[in-house]
Tab-separated table of C-alpha atoms and ligand atoms in Angstrom:
chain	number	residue	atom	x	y	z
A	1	UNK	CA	-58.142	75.936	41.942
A	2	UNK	CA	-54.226	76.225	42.861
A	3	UNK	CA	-53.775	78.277	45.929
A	4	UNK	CA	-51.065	80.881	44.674
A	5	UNK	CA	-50.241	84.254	45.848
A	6	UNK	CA	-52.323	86.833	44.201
A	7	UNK	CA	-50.031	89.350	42.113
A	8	UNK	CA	-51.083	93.133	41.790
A	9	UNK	CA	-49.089	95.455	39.844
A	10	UNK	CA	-49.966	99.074	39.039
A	11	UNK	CA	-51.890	102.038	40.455
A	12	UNK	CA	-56.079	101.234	40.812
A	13	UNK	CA	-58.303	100.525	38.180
A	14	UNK	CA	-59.855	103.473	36.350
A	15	UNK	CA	-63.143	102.321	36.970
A	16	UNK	CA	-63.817	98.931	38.880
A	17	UNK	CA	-66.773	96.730	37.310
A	18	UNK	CA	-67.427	94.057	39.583
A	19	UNK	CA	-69.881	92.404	37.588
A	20	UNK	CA	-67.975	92.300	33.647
A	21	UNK	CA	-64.778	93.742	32.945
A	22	UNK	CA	-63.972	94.762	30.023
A	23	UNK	CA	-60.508	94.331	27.695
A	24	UNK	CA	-59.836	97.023	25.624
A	25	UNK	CA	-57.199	95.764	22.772
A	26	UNK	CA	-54.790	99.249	22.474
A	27	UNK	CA	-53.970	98.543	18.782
A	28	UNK	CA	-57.378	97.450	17.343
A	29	UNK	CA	-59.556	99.237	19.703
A	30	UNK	CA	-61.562	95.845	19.885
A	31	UNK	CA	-63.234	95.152	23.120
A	32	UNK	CA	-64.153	91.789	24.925
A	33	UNK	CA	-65.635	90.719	28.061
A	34	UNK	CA	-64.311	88.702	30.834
A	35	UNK	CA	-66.455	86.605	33.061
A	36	UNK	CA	-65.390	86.211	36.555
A	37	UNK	CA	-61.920	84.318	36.865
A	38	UNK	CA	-61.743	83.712	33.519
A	39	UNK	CA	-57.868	84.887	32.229
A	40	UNK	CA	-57.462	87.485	29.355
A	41	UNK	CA	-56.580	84.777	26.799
A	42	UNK	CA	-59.434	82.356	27.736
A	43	UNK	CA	-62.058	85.414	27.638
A	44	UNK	CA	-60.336	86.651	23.992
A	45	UNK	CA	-60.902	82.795	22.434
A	46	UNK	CA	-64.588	82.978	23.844
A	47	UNK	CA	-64.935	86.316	21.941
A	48	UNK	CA	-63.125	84.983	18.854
A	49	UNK	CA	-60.236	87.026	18.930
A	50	UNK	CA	-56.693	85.000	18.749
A	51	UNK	CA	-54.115	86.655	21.049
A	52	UNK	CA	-50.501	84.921	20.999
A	53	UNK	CA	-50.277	82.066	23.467
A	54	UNK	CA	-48.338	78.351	23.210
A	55	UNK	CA	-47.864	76.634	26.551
A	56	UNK	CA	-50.985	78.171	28.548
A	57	UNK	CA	-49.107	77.166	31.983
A	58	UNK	CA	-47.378	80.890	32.831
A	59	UNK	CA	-43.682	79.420	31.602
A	60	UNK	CA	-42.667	79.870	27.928
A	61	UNK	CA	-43.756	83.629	27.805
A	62	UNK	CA	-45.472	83.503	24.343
A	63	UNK	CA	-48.274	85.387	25.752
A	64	UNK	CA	-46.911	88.050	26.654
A	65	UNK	CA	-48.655	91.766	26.033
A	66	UNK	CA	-48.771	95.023	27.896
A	67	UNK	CA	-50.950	95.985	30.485
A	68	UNK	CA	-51.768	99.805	29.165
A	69	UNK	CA	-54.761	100.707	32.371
A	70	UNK	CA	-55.940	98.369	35.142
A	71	UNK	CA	-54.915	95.911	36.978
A	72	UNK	CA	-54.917	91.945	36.516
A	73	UNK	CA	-53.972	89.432	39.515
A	74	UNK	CA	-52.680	85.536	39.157
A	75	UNK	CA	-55.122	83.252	41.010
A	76	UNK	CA	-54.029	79.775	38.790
A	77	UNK	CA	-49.842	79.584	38.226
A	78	UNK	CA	-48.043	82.595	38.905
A	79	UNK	CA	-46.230	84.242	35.816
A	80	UNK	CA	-43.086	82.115	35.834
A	81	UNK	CA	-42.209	83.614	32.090
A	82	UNK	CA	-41.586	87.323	33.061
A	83	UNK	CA	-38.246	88.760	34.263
A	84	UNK	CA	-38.289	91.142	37.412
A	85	UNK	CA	-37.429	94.168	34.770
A	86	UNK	CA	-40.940	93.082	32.310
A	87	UNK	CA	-43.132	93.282	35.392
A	88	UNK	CA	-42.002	96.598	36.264
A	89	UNK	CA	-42.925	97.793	32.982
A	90	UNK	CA	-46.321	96.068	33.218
A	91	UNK	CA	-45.637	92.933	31.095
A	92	UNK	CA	-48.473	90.379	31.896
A	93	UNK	CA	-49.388	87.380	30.666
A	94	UNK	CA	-52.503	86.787	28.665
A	95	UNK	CA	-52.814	83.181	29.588
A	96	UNK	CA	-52.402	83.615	33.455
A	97	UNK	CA	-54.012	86.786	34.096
A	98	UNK	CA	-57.543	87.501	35.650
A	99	UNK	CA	-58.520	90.830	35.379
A	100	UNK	CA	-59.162	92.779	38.266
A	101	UNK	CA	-62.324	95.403	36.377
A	102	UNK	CA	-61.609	97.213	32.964
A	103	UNK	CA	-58.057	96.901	31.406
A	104	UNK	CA	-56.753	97.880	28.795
A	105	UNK	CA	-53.694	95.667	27.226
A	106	UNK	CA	-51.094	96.190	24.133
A	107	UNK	CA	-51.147	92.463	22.490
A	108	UNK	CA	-50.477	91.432	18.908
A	109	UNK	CA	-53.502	89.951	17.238
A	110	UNK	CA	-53.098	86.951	14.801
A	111	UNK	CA	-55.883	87.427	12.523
A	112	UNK	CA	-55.012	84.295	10.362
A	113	UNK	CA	-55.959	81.996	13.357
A	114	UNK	CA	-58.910	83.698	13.953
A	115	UNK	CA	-61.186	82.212	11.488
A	116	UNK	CA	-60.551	78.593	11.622
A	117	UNK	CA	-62.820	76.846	14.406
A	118	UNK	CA	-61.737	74.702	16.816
A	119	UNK	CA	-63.568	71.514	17.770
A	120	UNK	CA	-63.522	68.132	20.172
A	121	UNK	CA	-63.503	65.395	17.858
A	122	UNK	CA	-62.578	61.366	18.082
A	123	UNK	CA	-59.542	60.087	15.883
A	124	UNK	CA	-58.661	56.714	15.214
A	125	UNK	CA	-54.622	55.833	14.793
A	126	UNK	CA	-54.492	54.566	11.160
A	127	UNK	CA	-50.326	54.815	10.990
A	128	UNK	CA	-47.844	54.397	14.134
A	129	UNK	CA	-43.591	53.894	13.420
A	130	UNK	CA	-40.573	54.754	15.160
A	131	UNK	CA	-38.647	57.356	13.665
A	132	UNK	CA	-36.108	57.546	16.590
A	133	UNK	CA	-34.898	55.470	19.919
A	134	UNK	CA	-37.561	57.696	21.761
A	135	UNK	CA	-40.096	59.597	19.196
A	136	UNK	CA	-43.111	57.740	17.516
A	137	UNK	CA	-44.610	58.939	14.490
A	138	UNK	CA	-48.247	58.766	14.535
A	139	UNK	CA	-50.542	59.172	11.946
A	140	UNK	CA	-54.090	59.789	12.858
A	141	UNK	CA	-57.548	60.217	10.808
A	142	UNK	CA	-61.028	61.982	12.256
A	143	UNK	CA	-63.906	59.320	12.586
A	144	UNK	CA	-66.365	61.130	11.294
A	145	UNK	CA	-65.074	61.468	7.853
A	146	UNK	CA	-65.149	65.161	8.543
A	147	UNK	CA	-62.043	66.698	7.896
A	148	UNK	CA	-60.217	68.694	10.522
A	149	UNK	CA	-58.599	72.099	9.290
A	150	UNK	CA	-55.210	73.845	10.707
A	151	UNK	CA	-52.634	76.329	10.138
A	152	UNK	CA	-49.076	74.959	9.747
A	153	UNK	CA	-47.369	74.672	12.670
A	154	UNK	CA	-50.437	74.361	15.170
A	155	UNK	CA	-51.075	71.850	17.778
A	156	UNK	CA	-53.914	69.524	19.278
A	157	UNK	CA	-54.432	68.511	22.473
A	158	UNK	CA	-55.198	64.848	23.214
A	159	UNK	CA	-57.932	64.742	25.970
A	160	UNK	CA	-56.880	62.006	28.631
A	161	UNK	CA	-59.646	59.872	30.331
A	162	UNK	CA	-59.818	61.904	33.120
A	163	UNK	CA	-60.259	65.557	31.149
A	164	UNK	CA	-56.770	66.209	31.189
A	165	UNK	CA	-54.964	67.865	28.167
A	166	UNK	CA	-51.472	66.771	26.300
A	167	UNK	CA	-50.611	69.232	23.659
A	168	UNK	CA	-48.980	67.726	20.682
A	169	UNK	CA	-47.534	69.638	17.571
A	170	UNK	CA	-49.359	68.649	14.007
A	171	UNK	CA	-45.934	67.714	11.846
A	172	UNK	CA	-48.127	69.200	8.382
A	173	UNK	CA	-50.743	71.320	7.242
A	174	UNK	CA	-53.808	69.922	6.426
A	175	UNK	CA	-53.500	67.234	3.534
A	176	UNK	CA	-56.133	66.327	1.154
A	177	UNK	CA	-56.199	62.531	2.993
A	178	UNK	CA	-57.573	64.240	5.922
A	179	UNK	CA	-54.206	62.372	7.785
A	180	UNK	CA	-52.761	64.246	11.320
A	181	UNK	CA	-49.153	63.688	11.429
A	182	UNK	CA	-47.567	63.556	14.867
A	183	UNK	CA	-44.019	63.476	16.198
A	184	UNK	CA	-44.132	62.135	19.838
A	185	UNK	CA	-40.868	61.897	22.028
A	186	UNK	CA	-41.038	59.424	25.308
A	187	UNK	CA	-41.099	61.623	28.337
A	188	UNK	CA	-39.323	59.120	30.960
A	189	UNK	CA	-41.881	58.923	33.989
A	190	UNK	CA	-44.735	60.733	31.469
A	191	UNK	CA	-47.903	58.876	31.468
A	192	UNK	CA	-49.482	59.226	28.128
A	193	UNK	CA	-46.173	59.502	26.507
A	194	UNK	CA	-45.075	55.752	27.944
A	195	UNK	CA	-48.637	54.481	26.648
A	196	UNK	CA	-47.937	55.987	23.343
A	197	UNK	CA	-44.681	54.177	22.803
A	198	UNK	CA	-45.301	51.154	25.042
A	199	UNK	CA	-49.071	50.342	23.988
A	200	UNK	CA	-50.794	52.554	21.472
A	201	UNK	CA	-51.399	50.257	18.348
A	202	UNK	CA	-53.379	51.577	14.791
A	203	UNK	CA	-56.776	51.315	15.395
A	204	UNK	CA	-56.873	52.871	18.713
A	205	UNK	CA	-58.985	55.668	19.101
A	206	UNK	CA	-58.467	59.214	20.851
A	207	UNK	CA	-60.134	62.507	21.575
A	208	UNK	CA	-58.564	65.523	20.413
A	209	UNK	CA	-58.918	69.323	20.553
A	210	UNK	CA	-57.806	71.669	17.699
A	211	UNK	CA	-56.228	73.430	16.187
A	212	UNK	CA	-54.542	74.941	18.920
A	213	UNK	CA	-52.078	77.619	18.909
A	214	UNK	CA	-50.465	80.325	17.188
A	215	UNK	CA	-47.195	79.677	15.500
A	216	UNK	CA	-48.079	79.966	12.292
A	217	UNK	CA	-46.324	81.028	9.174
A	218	UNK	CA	-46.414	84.809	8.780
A	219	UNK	CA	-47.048	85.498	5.410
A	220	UNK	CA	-46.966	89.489	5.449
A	221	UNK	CA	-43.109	89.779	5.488
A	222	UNK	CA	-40.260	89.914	2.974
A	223	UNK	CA	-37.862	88.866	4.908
A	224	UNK	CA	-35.165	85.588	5.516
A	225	UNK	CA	-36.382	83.431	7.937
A	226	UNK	CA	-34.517	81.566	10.587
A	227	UNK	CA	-36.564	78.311	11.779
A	228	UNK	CA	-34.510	76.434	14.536
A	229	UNK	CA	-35.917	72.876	15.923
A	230	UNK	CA	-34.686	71.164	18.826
A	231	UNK	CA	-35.314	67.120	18.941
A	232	UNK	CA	-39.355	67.145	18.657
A	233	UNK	CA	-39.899	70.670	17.777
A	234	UNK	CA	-38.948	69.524	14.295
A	235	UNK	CA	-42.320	68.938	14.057
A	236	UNK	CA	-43.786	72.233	13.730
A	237	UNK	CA	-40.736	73.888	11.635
A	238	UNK	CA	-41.594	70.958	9.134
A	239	UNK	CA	-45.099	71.965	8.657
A	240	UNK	CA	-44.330	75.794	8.368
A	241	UNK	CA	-41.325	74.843	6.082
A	242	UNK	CA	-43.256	72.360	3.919
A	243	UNK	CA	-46.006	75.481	3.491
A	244	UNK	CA	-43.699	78.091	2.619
A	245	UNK	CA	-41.986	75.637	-0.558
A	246	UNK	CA	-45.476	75.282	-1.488
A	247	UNK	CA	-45.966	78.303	-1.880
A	248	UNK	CA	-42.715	78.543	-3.768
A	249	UNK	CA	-41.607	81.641	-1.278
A	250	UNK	CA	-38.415	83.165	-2.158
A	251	UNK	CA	-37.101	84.422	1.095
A	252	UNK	CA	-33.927	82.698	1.966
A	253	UNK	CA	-34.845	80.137	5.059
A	254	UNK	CA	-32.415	79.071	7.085
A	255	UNK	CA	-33.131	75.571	9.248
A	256	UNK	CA	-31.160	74.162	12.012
A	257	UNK	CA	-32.275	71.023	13.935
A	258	UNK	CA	-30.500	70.429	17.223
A	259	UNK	CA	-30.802	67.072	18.496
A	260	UNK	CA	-27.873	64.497	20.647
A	261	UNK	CA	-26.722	62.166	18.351
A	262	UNK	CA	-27.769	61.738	14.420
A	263	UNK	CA	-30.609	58.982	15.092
A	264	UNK	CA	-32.392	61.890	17.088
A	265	UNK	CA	-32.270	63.430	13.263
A	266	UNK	CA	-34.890	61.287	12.542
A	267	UNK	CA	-36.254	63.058	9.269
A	268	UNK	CA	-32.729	64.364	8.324
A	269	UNK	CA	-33.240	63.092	4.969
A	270	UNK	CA	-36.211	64.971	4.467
A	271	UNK	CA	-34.907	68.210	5.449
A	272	UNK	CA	-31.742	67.589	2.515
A	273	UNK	CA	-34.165	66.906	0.108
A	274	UNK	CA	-35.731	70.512	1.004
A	275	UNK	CA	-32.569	71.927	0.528
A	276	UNK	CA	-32.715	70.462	-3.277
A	277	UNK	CA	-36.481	71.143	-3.976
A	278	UNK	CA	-35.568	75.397	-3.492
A	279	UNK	CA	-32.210	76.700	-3.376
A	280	UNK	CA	-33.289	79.418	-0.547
A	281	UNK	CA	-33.232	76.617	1.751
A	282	UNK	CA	-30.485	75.967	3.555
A	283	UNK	CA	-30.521	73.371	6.570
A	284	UNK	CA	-27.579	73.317	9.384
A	285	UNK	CA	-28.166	69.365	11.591
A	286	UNK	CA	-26.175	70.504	15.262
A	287	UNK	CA	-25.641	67.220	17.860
A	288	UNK	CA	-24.809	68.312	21.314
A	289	UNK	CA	-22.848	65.006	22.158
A	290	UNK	CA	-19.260	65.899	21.220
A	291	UNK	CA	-18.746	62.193	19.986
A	292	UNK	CA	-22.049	61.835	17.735
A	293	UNK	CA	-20.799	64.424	15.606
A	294	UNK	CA	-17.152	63.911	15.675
A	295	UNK	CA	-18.406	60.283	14.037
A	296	UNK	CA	-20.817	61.829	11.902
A	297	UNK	CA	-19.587	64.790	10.845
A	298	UNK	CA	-21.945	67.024	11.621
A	299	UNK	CA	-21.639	70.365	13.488
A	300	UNK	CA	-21.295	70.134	17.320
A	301	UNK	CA	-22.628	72.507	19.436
A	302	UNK	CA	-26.136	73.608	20.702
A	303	UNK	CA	-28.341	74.927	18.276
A	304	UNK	CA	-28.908	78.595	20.007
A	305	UNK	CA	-25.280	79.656	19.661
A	306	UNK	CA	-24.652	77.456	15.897
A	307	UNK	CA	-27.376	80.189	14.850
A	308	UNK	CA	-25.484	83.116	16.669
A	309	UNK	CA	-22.266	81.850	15.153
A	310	UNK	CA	-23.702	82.082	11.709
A	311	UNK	CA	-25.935	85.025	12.009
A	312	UNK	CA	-24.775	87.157	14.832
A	313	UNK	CA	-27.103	89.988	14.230
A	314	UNK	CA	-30.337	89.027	13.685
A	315	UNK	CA	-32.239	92.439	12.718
A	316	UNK	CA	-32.991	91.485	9.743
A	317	UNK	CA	-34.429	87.992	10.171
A	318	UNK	CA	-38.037	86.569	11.324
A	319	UNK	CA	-37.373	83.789	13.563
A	320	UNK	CA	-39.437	80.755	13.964
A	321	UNK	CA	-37.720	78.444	16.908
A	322	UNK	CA	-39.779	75.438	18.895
A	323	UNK	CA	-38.549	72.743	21.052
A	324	UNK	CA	-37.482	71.898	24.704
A	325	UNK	CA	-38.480	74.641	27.276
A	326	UNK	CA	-34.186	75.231	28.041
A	327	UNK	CA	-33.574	75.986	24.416
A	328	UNK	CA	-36.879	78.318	24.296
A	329	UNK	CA	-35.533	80.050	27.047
A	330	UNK	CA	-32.023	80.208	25.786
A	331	UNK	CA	-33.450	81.781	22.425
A	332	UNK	CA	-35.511	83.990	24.086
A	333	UNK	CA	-33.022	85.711	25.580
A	334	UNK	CA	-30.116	85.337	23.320
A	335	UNK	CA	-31.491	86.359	19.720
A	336	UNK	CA	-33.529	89.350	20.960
A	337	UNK	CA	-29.849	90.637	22.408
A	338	UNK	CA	-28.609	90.201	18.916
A	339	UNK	CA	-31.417	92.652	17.984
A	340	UNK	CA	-34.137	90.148	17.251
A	341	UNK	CA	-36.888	92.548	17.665
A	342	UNK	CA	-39.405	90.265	20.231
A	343	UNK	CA	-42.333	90.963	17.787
A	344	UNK	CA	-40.393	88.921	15.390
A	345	UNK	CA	-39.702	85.780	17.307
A	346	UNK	CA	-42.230	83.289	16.930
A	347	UNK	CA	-41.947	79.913	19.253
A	348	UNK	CA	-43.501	77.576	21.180
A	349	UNK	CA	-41.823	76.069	23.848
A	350	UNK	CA	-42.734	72.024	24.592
A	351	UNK	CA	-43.864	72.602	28.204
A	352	UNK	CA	-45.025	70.400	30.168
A	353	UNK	CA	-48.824	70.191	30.056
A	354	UNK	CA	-50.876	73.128	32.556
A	355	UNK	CA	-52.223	70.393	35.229
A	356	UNK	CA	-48.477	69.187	35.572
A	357	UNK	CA	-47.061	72.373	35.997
A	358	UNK	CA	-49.721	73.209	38.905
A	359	UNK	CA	-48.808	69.979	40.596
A	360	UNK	CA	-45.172	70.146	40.322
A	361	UNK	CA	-45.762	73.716	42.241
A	362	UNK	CA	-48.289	72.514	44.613
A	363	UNK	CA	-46.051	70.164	45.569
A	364	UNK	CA	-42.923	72.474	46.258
A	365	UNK	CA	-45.499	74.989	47.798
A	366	UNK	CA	-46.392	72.057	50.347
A	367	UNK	CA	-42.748	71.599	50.841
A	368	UNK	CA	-41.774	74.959	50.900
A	369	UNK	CA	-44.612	76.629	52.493
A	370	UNK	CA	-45.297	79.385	49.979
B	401	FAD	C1	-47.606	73.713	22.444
B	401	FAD	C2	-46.923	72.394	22.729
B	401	FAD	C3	-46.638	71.543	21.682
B	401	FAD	C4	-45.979	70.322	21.932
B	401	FAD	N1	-45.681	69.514	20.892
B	401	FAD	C5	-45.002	68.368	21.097
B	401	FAD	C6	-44.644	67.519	20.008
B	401	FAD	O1	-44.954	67.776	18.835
B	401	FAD	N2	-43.940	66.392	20.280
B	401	FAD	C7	-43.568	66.063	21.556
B	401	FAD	O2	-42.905	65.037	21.739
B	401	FAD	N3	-43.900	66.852	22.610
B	401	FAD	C8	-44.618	67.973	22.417
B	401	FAD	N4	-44.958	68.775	23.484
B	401	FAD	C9	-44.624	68.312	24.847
B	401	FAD	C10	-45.679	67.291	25.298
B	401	FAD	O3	-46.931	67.921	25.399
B	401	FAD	C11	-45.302	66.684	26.653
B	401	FAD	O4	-44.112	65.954	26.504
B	401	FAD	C12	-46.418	65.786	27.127
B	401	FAD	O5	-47.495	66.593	27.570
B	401	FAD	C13	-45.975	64.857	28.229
B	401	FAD	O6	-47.121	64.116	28.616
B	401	FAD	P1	-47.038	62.827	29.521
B	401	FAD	O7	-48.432	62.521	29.987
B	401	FAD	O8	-46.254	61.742	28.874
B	401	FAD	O9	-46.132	63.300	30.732
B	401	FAD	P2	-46.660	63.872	32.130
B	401	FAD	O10	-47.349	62.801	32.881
B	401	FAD	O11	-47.388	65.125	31.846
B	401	FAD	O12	-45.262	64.175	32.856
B	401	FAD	C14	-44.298	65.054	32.271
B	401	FAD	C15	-43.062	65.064	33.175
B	401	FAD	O13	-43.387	65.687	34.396
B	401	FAD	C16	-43.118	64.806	35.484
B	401	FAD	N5	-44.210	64.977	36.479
B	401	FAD	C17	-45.517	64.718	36.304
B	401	FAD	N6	-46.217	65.043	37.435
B	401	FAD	C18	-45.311	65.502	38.314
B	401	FAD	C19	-45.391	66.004	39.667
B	401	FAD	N7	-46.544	66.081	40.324
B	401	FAD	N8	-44.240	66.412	40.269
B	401	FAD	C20	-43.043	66.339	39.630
B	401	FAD	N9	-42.901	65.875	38.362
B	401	FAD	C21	-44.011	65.484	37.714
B	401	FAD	C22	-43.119	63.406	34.869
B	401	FAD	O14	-42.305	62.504	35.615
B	401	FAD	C23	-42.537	63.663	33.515
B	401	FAD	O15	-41.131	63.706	33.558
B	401	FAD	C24	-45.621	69.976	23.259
B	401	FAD	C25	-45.926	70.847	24.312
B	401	FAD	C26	-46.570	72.044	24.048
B	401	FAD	C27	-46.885	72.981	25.183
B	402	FES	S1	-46.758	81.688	29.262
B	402	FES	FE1	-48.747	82.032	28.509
B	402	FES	S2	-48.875	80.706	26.809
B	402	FES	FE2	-46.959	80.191	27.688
């Protein structure tokens, strides 16, 4: 286990339970135990209760939730996601923190994940193409003829050789061929990523875990949607946009894709033919590189502030936004201070894997000293 500091916020517990603690959920009254080290999100799943989480490594702050009594401490990666300001008023984070005895925590509960079970099951690649200079599509079917069931917008994890975990989105809801559509960009230096586009051929065969995740479609709201993809995180926003026009929704959705230049588009054709299948769609392509879209003609910019431009108070809007950790972050920031209310933001941030993240910060703890 990493060797981090060990956070404590808050007064003492209430009552201390050495043996079980307990989480008490504030806003369903549902309880759940935790065994010992075992983090608030990780003792939730066991009980079957989905709590918000995407990048389970303490840095894209989708787990956020309140701590309401007790205290929790942060033996694995310290909670990289909260601001100096959310820890004073007891933010924690679900997938980091150990509880110290009873707590009691403030979280939202996604009841439409909660149903669907997640397995470990082999896949064999039956599709693989380019779609970009650096993202692979690839197309994957289980091996036991036993098909695998999701939520738009969820991911998998692929499990390495040696146990470790690389969390992909799935780029469609389930579909009656039983096919798992991934979108997978090159990570220069990343190891599975450089087998995937160097070496992985159909026929190959992986282990995956799923479905993972919660950013899902939220079907219990009336209101225009905002779903904002940068490079890879088009993935997800397909899935969750290709569910709501089946479903023949008539809340106005408004999609931007941010990518560099327009071969980093790679399904921009797709997303215009959305805009002519329902005429509540409206998609906005931004490139970043100043010269790709003088040539093209497409908006320059980055895609957080092309939204702000358009829709500079977002109060009224649910916002679905995935992508590259800087652009979470950005987003996170930026639309709740055009009065995004937070519980309306959905995202998840394409973090680097957990195990990566603890190296990276053993290794600046061995350099630093911390
Ligand atoms: C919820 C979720 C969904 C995702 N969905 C998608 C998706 O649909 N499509 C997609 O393309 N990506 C997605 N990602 C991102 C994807 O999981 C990562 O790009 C992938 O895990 C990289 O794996 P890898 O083995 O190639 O790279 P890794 O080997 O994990 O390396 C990643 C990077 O970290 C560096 N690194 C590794 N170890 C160290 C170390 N010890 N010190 C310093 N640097 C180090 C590497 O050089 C590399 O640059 C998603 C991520 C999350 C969290
Ligand atoms: S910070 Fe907990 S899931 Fe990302």
């Amino acid at each position: 286990m990493a060797m981090f500091r060990v956070i404590l916020w808050g007064k003492p517990p209430l009552s201390y339970n050495a043996q079980v603690p307990t989480v008490t959920l504030t806003s369903s009254g549902k309880r759940f135990e935790a065994a010992a080290d075992e983090t608030v999100l990780e003792a939730a799943q066991r009980a079957g209760i989905a709590l918000p989480y995407s990048c389970r490594s303490g840095v894209c702050g989708s787990c956020k939730a309140t701590l309401v009594e007790g205290e929790c401490s942060y033996p694995r990666n310290p909670p990289v996601a909260l601001s100096a300001s959310a820890r004073q008023h007891r933010a924690i984070l679900l997938c980091q923190a150990v509880p110290c005895g009873d707590i009691a925590i403030q979280a939202r509960e996604i009841a439409s994940v909660e149903d669907i079970p997640h397995r470990r099951l082999e896949v064999v690649v039956v599709e693989r193409r380019a779609l970009a200079p650096d993202v692979v599509g690839v197309w994957l079917q289980p091996t036991d003829n036993e098909r695998l069931n999701w939520l738009p917008g969820q991911y998998l994890d692929v499990i390495l050789e040696d146990g470790k975990h690389r969390p992909f989105s799935i780029a469609s809801g389930p579909r009656a061929d039983g096919r798992i559509e991934l979108h997978v960009r090159h990570v220069p230096g990343g190891g599975f990523t450089s087998w995937v586009y160097e070496s992985l051929r159909v026929g190959d065969r992986l282990t995956i875990e799923a479905p993972l995740g919660t950013f899902v479609p939220r079907e219990d709201s009336e209101r225009p949607m905002l779903l904002v993809a940068g490079g890879t995180g088009f993935a997800p926003v397909k899935a969750i946009v290709e569910h709501f026009i089946a479903l023949g929704t008539r809340r106005p959705m408004y999609v931007y894709w941010g990518a560099r230049t327009v071969a980093d588009l790679y399904l921009i054709d797709l997303a215009r033919r959305w805009t002519e299948e329902l005429s509540t769609i409206t998609f906005i392509p931004v490139l970043s590189d100043p010269q790709a879209a003088r040539m093209s003609g497409l908006r320059e910019g980055l895609i957080h502030e092309a939204v702000l431009e358009d829709h500079p108070d977002l109060a009224d809007f649910d916002l679905y936004m995935s992508g590259p950790p800087p652009m979470i972050a950005a987003g996170r920031q930026l639309f709740v201070e055009a009065n995004l209310p937070e519980d309306r933001l959905y995202f998840d941030s394409f973090d680097v894997a957990p195990d990566v993240l603890d190296a990276i910060l053993r290794g600046r703890a061995g350099i630093h000293g911390l």
